[in-house]
PDB file of C-alpha atoms in Angstrom:
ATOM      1  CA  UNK A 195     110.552  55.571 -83.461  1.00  0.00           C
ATOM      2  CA  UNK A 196     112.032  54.923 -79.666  1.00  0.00           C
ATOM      3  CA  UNK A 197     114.576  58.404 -79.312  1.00  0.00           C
ATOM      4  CA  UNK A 198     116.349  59.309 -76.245  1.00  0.00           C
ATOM      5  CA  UNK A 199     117.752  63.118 -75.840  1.00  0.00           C
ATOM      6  CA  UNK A 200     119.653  63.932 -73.547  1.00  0.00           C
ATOM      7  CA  UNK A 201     120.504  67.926 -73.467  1.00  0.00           C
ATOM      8  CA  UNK A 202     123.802  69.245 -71.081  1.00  0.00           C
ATOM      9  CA  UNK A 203     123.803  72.510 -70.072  1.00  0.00           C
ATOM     10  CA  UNK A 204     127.033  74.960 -69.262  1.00  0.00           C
ATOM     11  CA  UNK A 205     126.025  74.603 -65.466  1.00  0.00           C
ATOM     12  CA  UNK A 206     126.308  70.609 -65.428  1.00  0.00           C
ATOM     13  CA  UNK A 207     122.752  70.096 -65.453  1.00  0.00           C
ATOM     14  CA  UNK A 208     121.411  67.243 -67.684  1.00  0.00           C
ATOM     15  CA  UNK A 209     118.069  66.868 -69.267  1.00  0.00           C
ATOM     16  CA  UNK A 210     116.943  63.618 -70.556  1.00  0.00           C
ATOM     17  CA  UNK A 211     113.815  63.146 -73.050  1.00  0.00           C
ATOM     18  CA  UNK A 212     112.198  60.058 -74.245  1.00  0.00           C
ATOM     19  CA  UNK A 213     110.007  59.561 -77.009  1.00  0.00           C
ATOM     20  CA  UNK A 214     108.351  57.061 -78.950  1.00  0.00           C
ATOM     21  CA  UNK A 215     108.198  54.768 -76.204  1.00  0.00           C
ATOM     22  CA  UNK A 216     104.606  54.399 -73.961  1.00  0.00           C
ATOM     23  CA  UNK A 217     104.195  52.456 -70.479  1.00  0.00           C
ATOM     24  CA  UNK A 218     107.446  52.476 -67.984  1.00  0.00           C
ATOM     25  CA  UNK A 219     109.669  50.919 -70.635  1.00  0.00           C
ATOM     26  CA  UNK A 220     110.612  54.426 -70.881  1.00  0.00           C
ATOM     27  CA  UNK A 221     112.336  54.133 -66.894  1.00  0.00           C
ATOM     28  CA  UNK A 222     113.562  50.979 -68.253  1.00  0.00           C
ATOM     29  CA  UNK A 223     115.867  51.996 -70.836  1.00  0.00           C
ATOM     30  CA  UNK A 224     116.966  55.024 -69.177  1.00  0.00           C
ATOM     31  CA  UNK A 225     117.567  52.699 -66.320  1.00  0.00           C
ATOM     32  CA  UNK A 226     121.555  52.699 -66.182  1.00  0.00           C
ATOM     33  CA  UNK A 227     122.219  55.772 -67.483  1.00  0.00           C
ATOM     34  CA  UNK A 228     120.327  57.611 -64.505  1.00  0.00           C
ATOM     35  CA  UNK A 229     122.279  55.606 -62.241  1.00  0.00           C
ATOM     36  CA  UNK A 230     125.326  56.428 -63.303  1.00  0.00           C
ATOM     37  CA  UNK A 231     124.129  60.081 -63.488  1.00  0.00           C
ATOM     38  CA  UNK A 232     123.436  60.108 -59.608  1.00  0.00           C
ATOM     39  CA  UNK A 233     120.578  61.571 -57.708  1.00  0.00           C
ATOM     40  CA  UNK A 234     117.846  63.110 -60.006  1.00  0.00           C
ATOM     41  CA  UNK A 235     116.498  66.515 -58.360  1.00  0.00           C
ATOM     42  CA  UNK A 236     113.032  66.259 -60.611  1.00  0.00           C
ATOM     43  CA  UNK A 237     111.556  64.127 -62.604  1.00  0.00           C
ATOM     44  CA  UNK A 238     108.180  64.533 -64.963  1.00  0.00           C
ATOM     45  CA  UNK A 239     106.236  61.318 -65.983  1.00  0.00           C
ATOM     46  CA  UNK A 240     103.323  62.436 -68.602  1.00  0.00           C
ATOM     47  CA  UNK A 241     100.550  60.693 -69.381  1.00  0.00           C
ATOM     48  CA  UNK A 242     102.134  58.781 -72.034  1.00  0.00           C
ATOM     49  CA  UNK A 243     103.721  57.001 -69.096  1.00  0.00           C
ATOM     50  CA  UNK A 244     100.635  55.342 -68.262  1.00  0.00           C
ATOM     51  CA  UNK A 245      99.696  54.115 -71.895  1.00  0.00           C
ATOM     52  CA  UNK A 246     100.066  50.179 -73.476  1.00  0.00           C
ATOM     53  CA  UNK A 247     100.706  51.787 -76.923  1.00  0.00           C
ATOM     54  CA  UNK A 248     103.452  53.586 -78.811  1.00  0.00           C
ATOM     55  CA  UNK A 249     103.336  57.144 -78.768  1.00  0.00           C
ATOM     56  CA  UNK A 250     105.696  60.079 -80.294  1.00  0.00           C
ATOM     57  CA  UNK A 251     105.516  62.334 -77.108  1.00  0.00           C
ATOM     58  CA  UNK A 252     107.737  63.195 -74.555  1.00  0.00           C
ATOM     59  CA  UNK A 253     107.143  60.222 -71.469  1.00  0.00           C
ATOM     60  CA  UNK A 254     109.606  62.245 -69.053  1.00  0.00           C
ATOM     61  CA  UNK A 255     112.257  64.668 -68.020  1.00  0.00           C
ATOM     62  CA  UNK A 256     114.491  64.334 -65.380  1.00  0.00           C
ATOM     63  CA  UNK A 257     116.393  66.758 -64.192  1.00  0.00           C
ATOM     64  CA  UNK A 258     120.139  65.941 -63.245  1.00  0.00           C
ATOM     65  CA  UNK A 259     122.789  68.393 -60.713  1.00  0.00           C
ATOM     66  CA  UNK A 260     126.489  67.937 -61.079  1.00  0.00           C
ATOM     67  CA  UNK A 261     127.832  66.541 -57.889  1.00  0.00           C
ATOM     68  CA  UNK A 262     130.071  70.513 -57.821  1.00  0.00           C
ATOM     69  CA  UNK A 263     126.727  72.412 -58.634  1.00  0.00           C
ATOM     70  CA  UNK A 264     124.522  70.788 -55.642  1.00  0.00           C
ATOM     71  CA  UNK A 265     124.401  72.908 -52.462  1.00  0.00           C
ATOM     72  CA  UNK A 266     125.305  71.266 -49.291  1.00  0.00           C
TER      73      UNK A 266
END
């Protein structure tokens, strides 16, 4: 089953997971969202990433700062 988490902390910072989904479809449908999150400070691609078939692991976290929380 294709699931997309995405956890907020207190600070602003948002954590999205996707699982379920193998290959870069995963960038795909996260596509707009992470744009209209901004600038990601980190982002994890696991080896699920690079797989043709459907898989029930985590294929990346990105990392997001609030626009107040970044340090100039």
């Amino acid at each position: 089953m294709e699931q997309i988490e995405y956890i907020i902390y207190p600070n602003g910072r948002i954590e999205e997971r996707v699982t379920g989904v193998a290959g870069n479809r995963c960038t795909e449908l996260t596509r707009s969202i992470e744009q209209a999150l901004g600038h990601a400070e980190h982002q994890e691609l696991t080896a699920d990433h690079y797989q043709d078939t459907t898989v029930s692991q985590p294929l990346h976290n990105i990392t997001y700062t609030s626009p107040s929380q970044q340090e100039y």
